[in-house]
C-alpha cells in the first residue's frame, strides 16, 4: 500500500516557499494515528531516522515533519474545506515548480468516467472542478499519494474528501455515497477514498473533482490529460497568472448578474404574453427561471427575461 519511492519523489520538491510559521507551541491539529509511513522510513534504506510524536497533541515541529505541505500552509484544518486567506499568500511569490511525478502515469484517475462538465463558468457561476461520470457505488480513488485532511458531510459537496499531497496540491472528491477514510489517513495513488454517489447539491451520480493549491482552484485539465488518464507534464508551474482567471470569472459573473432584467407579474400576465413582449421563447423563460410552462404565475413574482 505504501510506496516509499513515490513518497520520497513527491516529498523532494517541497519548494523554496519559506513562510513565517503562524502557529507556535502545542496545537491540536488532528494528525494521523497510524504512522506506518515513518516506520518504513526507518527500516528501508533511507538514512534518516524519524521518530513518531509521542502523543496526540503535536507541536509545529511535528507538523512540519509529518503533515504534507505543512511548511506552505502553516495549518492543518480537518474541518474547513478551504481557507480563503491562505491563497492570498501566493501572490508574493515567483513561479513555483511542482513536481507531479517521475512518469506521466504516476497518478490514478479518481474514477473511470468521462468528463460531463468542465472547469469554468457555468450558468453564470464558477464551476471550480470537473465532473466525471460514474455509477453510485463505483470506487473513487486518490489521484496522488498524500494524507486525508477532510472527510465529512457538507451541504453543497455532500460526502467530501480532501487529500493533501506532498507537493502541496490538494485534491477534492465530492458527492460520494460513502467515505472510507478519516482525517490523517495516509493514502497512495489508487487507494479507495469512498464510493461515488449523488449526495449534496448534485443532480445525478457523478464525481466533482477539484485540484487546489493553497486553497486556490486550478483547472484539473491543466494538470491531467483527463481523456487518457495521464499527467500532461511531469512538472506544473504555479505563478500569479495561474489564478488570474479567478478574478476575471468573478468580474464576469458580477456583470452578468447586474445586467439581468426582470418583469414583475401583474394581473393577467402569462408566460406567452411575456414571451411576445420581450421576444424570448417560452421554453427559455422556463429554463432561466426554473419553472415549467404550466407553472402558475403569482402577482408580484419576478420573472427574468434575458
Ligand atoms: Zn462539479
XYZ file of C-alpha atoms and ligand atoms in Angstrom:
307
model
C 0.000 0.000 0.000
C 2.782 2.425 0.803
C 5.134 3.165 -1.967
C 8.197 4.704 -0.420
C 9.771 5.626 -3.717
C 6.837 7.714 -4.873
C 6.556 9.287 -1.456
C 10.136 10.464 -1.486
C 9.700 11.662 -5.019
C 6.803 13.894 -4.069
C 8.485 14.889 -0.839
C 11.519 16.156 -2.655
C 10.141 19.331 -4.235
C 8.980 20.897 -1.004
C 9.877 24.101 -2.808
C 11.571 27.285 -1.842
C 8.491 28.548 -0.069
C 9.573 29.893 3.249
C 6.889 31.347 5.400
C 6.756 32.566 8.905
C 5.083 29.888 10.914
C 1.932 31.322 12.277
C 1.495 28.775 14.980
C 3.791 28.164 17.877
C 3.774 25.764 20.728
C 1.302 22.924 21.001
C -1.534 22.788 18.558
C -4.180 20.138 18.312
C -4.263 19.616 14.596
C -5.716 16.135 14.286
C -2.711 14.248 12.999
C -2.660 10.670 11.785
C -2.974 7.728 14.136
C -1.121 5.086 12.144
C 2.341 6.248 11.215
C 3.470 3.257 9.176
C 4.998 5.554 6.596
C 7.577 6.687 9.083
C 8.348 3.202 10.254
C 9.055 2.497 6.639
C 11.477 5.384 6.578
C 13.258 3.708 9.472
C 13.621 0.204 8.144
C 14.118 0.941 4.459
C 17.405 2.058 3.043
C 16.590 5.677 3.851
C 19.243 7.149 6.094
C 17.182 9.497 8.188
C 15.531 8.206 11.331
C 12.244 9.908 12.048
C 10.705 9.478 15.465
C 6.986 9.348 15.964
C 5.396 12.060 18.057
C 4.665 10.501 21.411
C 1.112 11.724 21.990
C -1.950 13.030 20.224
C -1.029 16.675 20.736
C 1.505 17.745 18.205
C 3.619 20.813 18.102
C 4.549 22.759 14.995
C 7.825 20.919 14.508
C 5.980 17.609 14.406
C 3.594 19.070 11.844
C 6.461 20.134 9.618
C 7.725 16.581 9.560
C 4.538 14.613 9.340
C 1.959 16.693 7.525
C 2.343 17.065 3.752
C 2.928 20.658 2.694
C 2.702 21.996 6.249
C 5.541 24.438 5.626
C 3.492 26.024 2.828
C 0.097 26.112 4.536
C 1.100 26.613 8.177
C -2.156 24.974 9.168
C -3.951 21.666 9.032
C -7.657 22.184 9.339
C -9.628 18.949 9.328
C -12.991 20.719 9.267
C -12.898 23.681 6.869
C -12.719 22.702 3.194
C -10.861 25.826 2.020
C -9.304 28.795 3.743
C -9.628 31.949 1.665
C -6.717 33.628 3.421
C -4.076 31.054 2.573
C -4.308 31.575 -1.154
C -3.605 35.272 -0.920
C -0.087 34.486 0.343
C 0.769 33.071 -3.041
C 0.795 36.440 -4.725
C 4.108 37.445 -3.198
C 5.998 34.531 -4.683
C 7.531 33.870 -8.050
C 6.914 30.783 -10.107
C 6.851 27.554 -8.135
C 7.639 24.321 -9.874
C 5.557 21.459 -8.548
C 6.858 18.017 -9.306
C 3.872 15.826 -10.136
C 5.659 12.560 -10.770
C 8.634 10.889 -12.405
C 6.464 9.372 -15.102
C 3.259 10.640 -16.693
C 1.397 7.634 -15.319
C 2.435 8.357 -11.719
C -1.151 9.036 -10.751
C -4.506 7.328 -10.687
C -7.584 8.890 -12.177
C -10.125 9.197 -9.349
C -12.689 7.250 -11.385
C -13.017 5.839 -14.875
C -15.810 8.079 -16.159
C -15.738 10.697 -18.843
C -15.876 14.429 -18.189
C -19.511 15.523 -18.188
C -18.844 19.142 -17.202
C -15.597 21.061 -17.342
C -13.980 23.716 -15.186
C -15.102 27.307 -15.679
C -18.200 29.463 -15.906
C -21.445 27.515 -15.895
C -24.860 29.214 -15.858
C -23.303 32.426 -14.564
C -21.389 30.736 -11.751
C -17.868 29.396 -11.484
C -17.523 25.625 -11.528
C -14.256 25.041 -9.676
C -13.723 21.448 -10.734
C -14.586 18.863 -13.343
C -17.499 16.446 -13.183
C -16.664 12.847 -14.009
C -19.354 10.329 -14.833
C -19.816 7.341 -12.554
C -22.433 4.995 -11.102
C -23.313 5.202 -7.409
C -21.094 2.697 -5.610
C -18.155 2.892 -8.030
C -14.847 3.301 -6.158
C -13.341 6.786 -6.041
C -9.559 6.743 -5.722
C -6.841 9.125 -4.587
C -5.071 10.712 -7.554
C -1.678 11.041 -5.801
C -0.179 9.856 -2.522
C -0.842 12.067 0.479
C -2.760 12.458 3.714
C -6.513 12.884 4.060
C -7.179 16.339 5.528
C -11.001 16.449 5.460
C -13.573 13.658 5.377
C -17.044 14.948 6.229
C -20.554 15.742 5.022
C -21.098 19.199 3.545
C -24.400 20.685 2.323
C -23.020 21.560 -1.111
C -20.382 18.871 -1.673
C -22.234 16.039 0.079
C -19.824 13.435 1.394
C -16.496 15.007 0.547
C -12.840 14.031 0.970
C -9.885 16.413 0.641
C -6.383 14.932 0.312
C -3.201 16.988 0.854
C -0.317 15.796 -1.316
C 3.400 16.026 -0.641
C 3.946 18.752 -3.236
C 1.313 20.981 -1.609
C -1.507 20.286 -4.053
C -4.838 19.276 -2.614
C -7.457 17.210 -4.422
C -11.170 17.254 -3.613
C -13.628 14.388 -4.190
C -17.302 15.358 -3.755
C -20.857 13.922 -3.797
C -19.661 10.498 -2.534
C -22.237 7.980 -1.300
C -19.831 6.884 1.445
C -16.368 7.688 2.811
C -13.779 5.086 3.746
C -11.053 7.378 5.132
C -10.638 9.760 8.056
C -8.530 12.915 8.513
C -4.953 11.739 8.978
C -5.302 8.599 6.826
C -2.232 8.179 4.632
C -3.081 7.176 1.080
C -1.248 6.072 -2.037
C -2.384 6.946 -5.548
C -5.178 4.492 -6.309
C -6.299 3.871 -2.722
C -10.083 3.945 -2.393
C -11.393 7.034 -0.589
C -15.067 6.119 -0.824
C -17.820 5.326 -3.288
C -19.216 7.615 -5.938
C -22.692 8.984 -5.404
C -25.145 11.825 -5.641
C -25.040 13.493 -2.201
C -25.149 17.248 -1.536
C -26.106 19.676 -4.303
C -25.879 17.172 -7.126
C -28.252 16.020 -9.836
C -27.356 12.519 -10.863
C -24.410 10.360 -9.786
C -21.061 11.919 -10.610
C -17.733 12.810 -9.072
C -16.986 16.510 -8.653
C -13.176 16.601 -8.663
C -11.096 19.672 -7.817
C -7.389 20.428 -7.675
C -6.273 23.262 -5.389
C -3.017 24.815 -4.296
C -3.007 26.951 -1.153
C -6.807 26.737 -1.325
C -6.959 28.295 -4.807
C -8.638 26.216 -7.521
C -6.732 25.073 -10.604
C -8.374 23.660 -13.728
C -7.695 19.899 -13.455
C -7.418 19.794 -17.254
C -4.169 21.811 -16.958
C -2.598 19.005 -14.938
C -4.330 15.856 -16.157
C -4.971 14.512 -19.594
C -8.491 13.615 -18.479
C -9.217 11.547 -21.558
C -6.171 9.289 -21.338
C -5.814 9.260 -17.569
C -2.230 10.515 -17.526
C -0.333 13.621 -16.473
C 0.012 16.412 -19.015
C 3.557 17.053 -17.853
C 5.765 15.897 -15.019
C 6.009 19.389 -13.596
C 3.435 22.110 -13.128
C 4.352 25.779 -12.836
C 2.360 27.819 -10.379
C 2.508 31.583 -10.596
C 0.242 34.567 -10.160
C -1.240 34.033 -13.627
C -2.373 30.514 -12.715
C -5.174 32.100 -10.717
C -5.764 35.217 -12.826
C -8.816 33.610 -14.405
C -10.493 33.655 -10.996
C -10.708 37.433 -10.836
C -11.851 37.553 -14.474
C -14.555 34.960 -13.828
C -15.785 36.764 -10.736
C -15.998 40.045 -12.658
C -17.893 38.324 -15.488
C -20.329 36.738 -13.041
C -20.913 40.094 -11.399
C -21.598 41.897 -14.661
C -23.924 39.160 -15.896
C -25.740 39.390 -12.566
C -26.214 43.136 -12.840
C -27.426 43.011 -16.462
C -30.254 40.631 -15.644
C -33.700 42.015 -16.386
C -36.899 41.090 -14.611
C -40.598 41.546 -15.222
C -42.851 41.858 -12.168
C -46.028 39.848 -12.735
C -49.310 41.754 -12.789
C -52.866 40.514 -13.091
C -53.468 38.884 -16.474
C -49.780 38.223 -17.325
C -48.981 34.870 -18.872
C -45.725 33.296 -19.996
C -46.962 33.575 -23.579
C -47.642 37.291 -23.173
C -44.145 37.794 -21.676
C -42.644 35.757 -24.485
C -44.210 38.042 -27.104
C -43.451 41.214 -25.206
C -39.739 40.513 -24.668
C -39.089 38.332 -27.723
C -37.931 35.376 -25.617
C -39.127 31.820 -26.245
C -41.448 30.400 -23.564
C -39.071 27.432 -23.167
C -36.190 29.856 -22.484
C -38.250 31.771 -19.921
C -38.990 28.475 -18.185
C -35.346 27.404 -18.247
C -33.820 30.604 -16.854
C -36.471 30.870 -14.157
C -36.528 27.176 -13.289
C -40.301 26.912 -13.861
C -42.497 24.802 -16.123
C -44.861 26.011 -18.856
C -47.753 25.048 -16.634
C -46.484 26.926 -13.579
C -48.934 29.405 -12.124
C -47.538 32.935 -12.003
C -48.365 34.889 -8.896
C -48.846 38.646 -8.757
C -45.624 40.360 -7.677
C -43.426 37.429 -8.797
C -40.188 38.438 -10.561
C -39.607 36.644 -13.858
C -36.225 37.026 -15.522
C -36.425 37.530 -19.282
C -32.815 37.836 -20.513
Zn -18.966 19.714 -10.325
